[in-house]
């Protein structure tokens, strides 16, 4: 729940409000209508103005309505406080007036928009708009008084102390001038005005202090006079509300010296008259100004009166002196303690909270299934066991006895194998092989192994008889032909391998330059050698080689050229022709035309160059980030994926 | 102490050898060497690696179904020690191993049966397809034989200087071979020139 209202937006006066909204309309909407405008456009122009103004008013009014607290929603203490301070009805009526104005303005806007839709001329539309804004202005001007009132309320609300009705609170009350404010000054850092006349404090003041690491608030109230509540003024009513609504410890201050101007009798009477407000609260009566006069020094009549104070259950009386700061802290601490215990008691009293915890606790008590007795099982051996007695010579022999017999702790080592349960006790200390020929012996250990082995032997015999183990004896005596074939095949395989290797070596370019094939010269001898190795007859070759030297056969174009009379040397020298055309002179018949074309191109470029514009020769990328150039992962190493 | 099996290649893992990996569900994986461990960490499938027992068994290269293989098993019911039983077991183990090896040999032979004929058929085909290589072989063999003969002749020359009739024939042969050698040297020179 909201406790302080410091951030309510300011409420402008009705005239200011008008200025603000109309100014905004003027600024935010188009202002000029030109001669050529169509009527539909003119209508839209004015409709927009009217709508915009209405919206402006609406926004302002919603801000105001939303900013102020709804008097029915706040804590009763605040509600009563606001009622006394601002007059509840007045407050409500003012806010209602604002709200009403809002709906009225909306209605006006709606009506005139409907009329504007059918406006026939510029003039008509303009007059309609004027009428609409005029009516809105009138409505706003009628709000003059509520707005002024609300602004005042806003300012006062913002200055109200932020009192939390639900925290630990001490409320200081009493007749005027009995020393309430000076007590607050003593126990908190609050800078409250203290003056030697009645009604110095005219409103509630709050001070904060810590006790036992808990935050407390102490509320100083204006003085109360002993009269019926109807006759009380606003200042007194504030204290009454504080006492009535806050769950607190009430400190009723009394001045025994009567320096405040009120007799002890009057003060006691006031206490009794406001007693009904103390229900469900812890109350303390503080006798202030104990430096001037003590209770003992009073006459019997007054003492009797004071005793009547304690008739109310739970009321405690303490003495203090704010002037000498005597007993102040004790009073404060006592009050705090009292408040804390009271609050805890109140919490425990609430049945809902206790029930909440009780609901969560559940103790399960299982039902008996049947009448069968299921007692614990104790073996007979244990039952019959004799009680061990160390003084008995025939007592059981324990492991520790054995240990002490064999040299005591550290020397004796327990033989765990003694506990083995085997068929024959002689076997206890046997050592069993765990691994045999790379096999785990324990895997083979099986009570029926003899039978299984026998079965295996039988199977073996059967297989032997069937001839399972008769090898086909591959010694079929390979005859010579087969041997020959094998040898030949082996040779071929080897040869193929070496040939492949040689070929690879020939081709592999290990930092060597390559001689073009047609430039390699091979002698006749080499060829002859090669042919011989392959298995050809070389005789005929040798015979032919002599004749071939002088006969050089021509082929293809060379024959034609020879016929035309071109020298053979030229034919031989001709290299591979570059298969490119001269692009500079393509499409131009001669040099004169070439130069003319160049001139034309220059003139074309001149204007573009003068303007420093981009030409076709400029570097140009079609897109800012051509995908095919910039995409691709960058692995380790190369940044160039292409 | 136990001899465990390598989880990857099924080789025996003797005590103090290999490495063990315990997965967070408490399953133990024992490896005979770092190779198996690494392969396991790389999530290789032992059935697809030719060097593992798993592959060999899956591919039918090893004896899988046999009565000798049923003897070794981890039993859930522990067997109490019995001296006689252990003695018979030890004897049985060696006998079982003997039989197993015999059967494995038979299995291998059965598996390899018929390979010889296949190989021979391949060889025949190869020879048929490459007559030109065979011609080269003949040349090579001839050369070899000539060289051998020449060597023998030289030996004989040293021993029998008196027999002149044979000499003349031999000389012819030798001169031929010498000429060939010279030719080869020239060839080599030419080659170098072309290279340079």
mmCIF file of C-alpha atoms in Angstrom, chain A residues 62-191:
data_model
loop_
_atom_site.group_PDB
_atom_site.id
_atom_site.type_symbol
_atom_site.label_atom_id
_atom_site.label_comp_id
_atom_site.label_asym_id
_atom_site.label_seq_id
_atom_site.Cartn_x
_atom_site.Cartn_y
_atom_site.Cartn_z
ATOM 1 C CA UNK A 62 -6.105 11.053 -16.800
ATOM 2 C CA UNK A 63 -2.732 12.050 -15.408
ATOM 3 C CA UNK A 64 -4.415 14.095 -12.688
ATOM 4 C CA UNK A 65 -6.981 11.405 -11.834
ATOM 5 C CA UNK A 66 -4.415 8.652 -11.799
ATOM 6 C CA UNK A 67 -1.936 10.612 -9.739
ATOM 7 C CA UNK A 68 -4.167 11.261 -6.734
ATOM 8 C CA UNK A 69 -4.847 8.391 -4.336
ATOM 9 C CA UNK A 70 -8.298 6.912 -4.210
ATOM 10 C CA UNK A 71 -9.439 7.786 -0.742
ATOM 11 C CA UNK A 72 -11.281 4.478 -0.347
ATOM 12 C CA UNK A 73 -8.241 2.378 -1.157
ATOM 13 C CA UNK A 74 -5.742 3.785 1.328
ATOM 14 C CA UNK A 75 -5.184 2.646 4.914
ATOM 15 C CA UNK A 76 -7.946 3.806 7.339
ATOM 16 C CA UNK A 77 -5.421 5.944 9.180
ATOM 17 C CA UNK A 78 -4.499 7.793 6.030
ATOM 18 C CA UNK A 79 -8.144 7.965 4.991
ATOM 19 C CA UNK A 80 -9.160 9.653 8.234
ATOM 20 C CA UNK A 81 -6.112 11.873 8.159
ATOM 21 C CA UNK A 82 -6.935 13.009 4.642
ATOM 22 C CA UNK A 83 -10.552 13.439 5.597
ATOM 23 C CA UNK A 84 -9.679 15.828 8.392
ATOM 24 C CA UNK A 85 -7.019 17.645 6.435
ATOM 25 C CA UNK A 86 -8.724 18.028 3.057
ATOM 26 C CA UNK A 87 -12.402 17.236 3.667
ATOM 27 C CA UNK A 88 -13.168 13.921 2.048
ATOM 28 C CA UNK A 89 -16.222 15.065 0.152
ATOM 29 C CA UNK A 90 -14.555 18.077 -1.283
ATOM 30 C CA UNK A 91 -11.665 15.938 -2.463
ATOM 31 C CA UNK A 92 -13.930 13.393 -4.062
ATOM 32 C CA UNK A 93 -16.084 16.020 -5.766
ATOM 33 C CA UNK A 94 -13.053 17.733 -7.235
ATOM 34 C CA UNK A 95 -11.696 14.541 -8.735
ATOM 35 C CA UNK A 96 -15.141 13.640 -10.004
ATOM 36 C CA UNK A 97 -15.415 17.032 -11.696
ATOM 37 C CA UNK A 98 -12.154 16.399 -13.515
ATOM 38 C CA UNK A 99 -13.299 12.960 -14.565
ATOM 39 C CA UNK A 100 -16.614 14.349 -15.778
ATOM 40 C CA UNK A 101 -14.845 17.040 -17.759
ATOM 41 C CA UNK A 102 -12.860 14.357 -19.492
ATOM 42 C CA UNK A 103 -15.929 12.467 -20.664
ATOM 43 C CA UNK A 104 -17.598 15.723 -21.728
ATOM 44 C CA UNK A 105 -14.643 16.734 -23.830
ATOM 45 C CA UNK A 106 -14.570 13.321 -25.455
ATOM 46 C CA UNK A 107 -18.229 13.668 -26.272
ATOM 47 C CA UNK A 108 -17.730 17.134 -27.773
ATOM 48 C CA UNK A 109 -14.934 15.855 -29.938
ATOM 49 C CA UNK A 110 -17.046 12.960 -31.147
ATOM 50 C CA UNK A 111 -20.012 15.179 -31.973
ATOM 51 C CA UNK A 112 -18.068 17.774 -33.895
ATOM 52 C CA UNK A 113 -16.114 15.159 -35.787
ATOM 53 C CA UNK A 114 -19.396 13.759 -36.974
ATOM 54 C CA UNK A 115 -20.471 17.230 -38.121
ATOM 55 C CA UNK A 116 -17.109 17.904 -39.748
ATOM 56 C CA UNK A 117 -17.462 14.797 -41.846
ATOM 57 C CA UNK A 118 -20.224 16.560 -43.732
ATOM 58 C CA UNK A 119 -18.720 20.036 -43.779
ATOM 59 C CA UNK A 120 -19.482 21.663 -47.167
ATOM 60 C CA UNK A 121 -16.886 24.383 -47.326
ATOM 61 C CA UNK A 122 -13.656 25.551 -45.817
ATOM 62 C CA UNK A 123 -15.474 28.225 -43.872
ATOM 63 C CA UNK A 124 -18.027 25.837 -42.468
ATOM 64 C CA UNK A 125 -15.341 23.405 -41.370
ATOM 65 C CA UNK A 126 -13.361 26.152 -39.748
ATOM 66 C CA UNK A 127 -16.339 27.405 -37.797
ATOM 67 C CA UNK A 128 -17.147 23.901 -36.631
ATOM 68 C CA UNK A 129 -13.596 23.494 -35.367
ATOM 69 C CA UNK A 130 -13.772 26.834 -33.577
ATOM 70 C CA UNK A 131 -16.999 25.839 -31.919
ATOM 71 C CA UNK A 132 -15.539 22.510 -30.810
ATOM 72 C CA UNK A 133 -12.407 24.023 -29.307
ATOM 73 C CA UNK A 134 -14.504 26.756 -27.711
ATOM 74 C CA UNK A 135 -16.712 24.267 -25.971
ATOM 75 C CA UNK A 136 -13.729 22.320 -24.747
ATOM 76 C CA UNK A 137 -12.237 25.545 -23.387
ATOM 77 C CA UNK A 138 -15.450 26.352 -21.570
ATOM 78 C CA UNK A 139 -15.525 22.942 -19.947
ATOM 79 C CA UNK A 140 -11.941 23.352 -18.822
ATOM 80 C CA UNK A 141 -12.533 26.860 -17.496
ATOM 81 C CA UNK A 142 -15.355 25.551 -15.340
ATOM 82 C CA UNK A 143 -12.771 23.350 -13.648
ATOM 83 C CA UNK A 144 -11.007 26.365 -12.205
ATOM 84 C CA UNK A 145 -11.787 25.783 -8.528
ATOM 85 C CA UNK A 146 -11.287 22.011 -8.405
ATOM 86 C CA UNK A 147 -7.902 22.368 -10.099
ATOM 87 C CA UNK A 148 -6.724 25.028 -7.671
ATOM 88 C CA UNK A 149 -7.903 22.897 -4.750
ATOM 89 C CA UNK A 150 -6.218 19.777 -6.136
ATOM 90 C CA UNK A 151 -2.942 21.639 -6.568
ATOM 91 C CA UNK A 152 -3.040 22.647 -2.908
ATOM 92 C CA UNK A 153 -3.855 19.116 -1.845
ATOM 93 C CA UNK A 154 -0.980 17.845 -3.944
ATOM 94 C CA UNK A 155 1.461 20.190 -2.278
ATOM 95 C CA UNK A 156 0.243 19.244 1.201
ATOM 96 C CA UNK A 157 0.164 15.520 0.475
ATOM 97 C CA UNK A 158 3.744 15.648 -0.699
ATOM 98 C CA UNK A 159 4.811 17.147 2.608
ATOM 99 C CA UNK A 160 2.988 14.638 4.829
ATOM 100 C CA UNK A 161 5.345 12.480 6.875
ATOM 101 C CA UNK A 162 5.497 8.956 5.523
ATOM 102 C CA UNK A 163 3.927 7.001 8.353
ATOM 103 C CA UNK A 164 3.761 3.251 7.939
ATOM 104 C CA UNK A 165 0.727 2.074 9.898
ATOM 105 C CA UNK A 166 1.971 -1.494 10.159
ATOM 106 C CA UNK A 167 5.473 -1.174 11.589
ATOM 107 C CA UNK A 168 6.560 -0.887 15.201
ATOM 108 C CA UNK A 169 5.308 2.474 16.337
ATOM 109 C CA UNK A 170 5.355 4.557 19.498
ATOM 110 C CA UNK A 171 2.637 7.212 19.640
ATOM 111 C CA UNK A 172 3.303 10.088 21.981
ATOM 112 C CA UNK A 173 0.192 11.903 23.120
ATOM 113 C CA UNK A 174 -1.071 14.099 25.936
ATOM 114 C CA UNK A 175 -2.180 17.632 26.778
ATOM 115 C CA UNK A 176 -0.494 20.481 24.980
ATOM 116 C CA UNK A 177 2.813 21.651 26.354
ATOM 117 C CA UNK A 178 3.517 18.572 28.501
ATOM 118 C CA UNK A 179 6.829 17.783 26.780
ATOM 119 C CA UNK A 180 5.893 15.403 23.959
ATOM 120 C CA UNK A 181 8.078 17.029 21.305
ATOM 121 C CA UNK A 182 11.051 17.293 23.624
ATOM 122 C CA UNK A 183 10.734 13.558 24.324
ATOM 123 C CA UNK A 184 10.771 12.841 20.584
ATOM 124 C CA UNK A 185 13.854 15.020 20.254
ATOM 125 C CA UNK A 186 15.507 13.035 23.026
ATOM 126 C CA UNK A 187 14.929 9.593 21.560
ATOM 127 C CA UNK A 188 15.288 10.269 17.820
ATOM 128 C CA UNK A 189 17.221 12.523 15.519
ATOM 129 C CA UNK A 190 14.036 14.312 14.406
ATOM 130 C CA UNK A 191 14.410 18.071 14.618
#
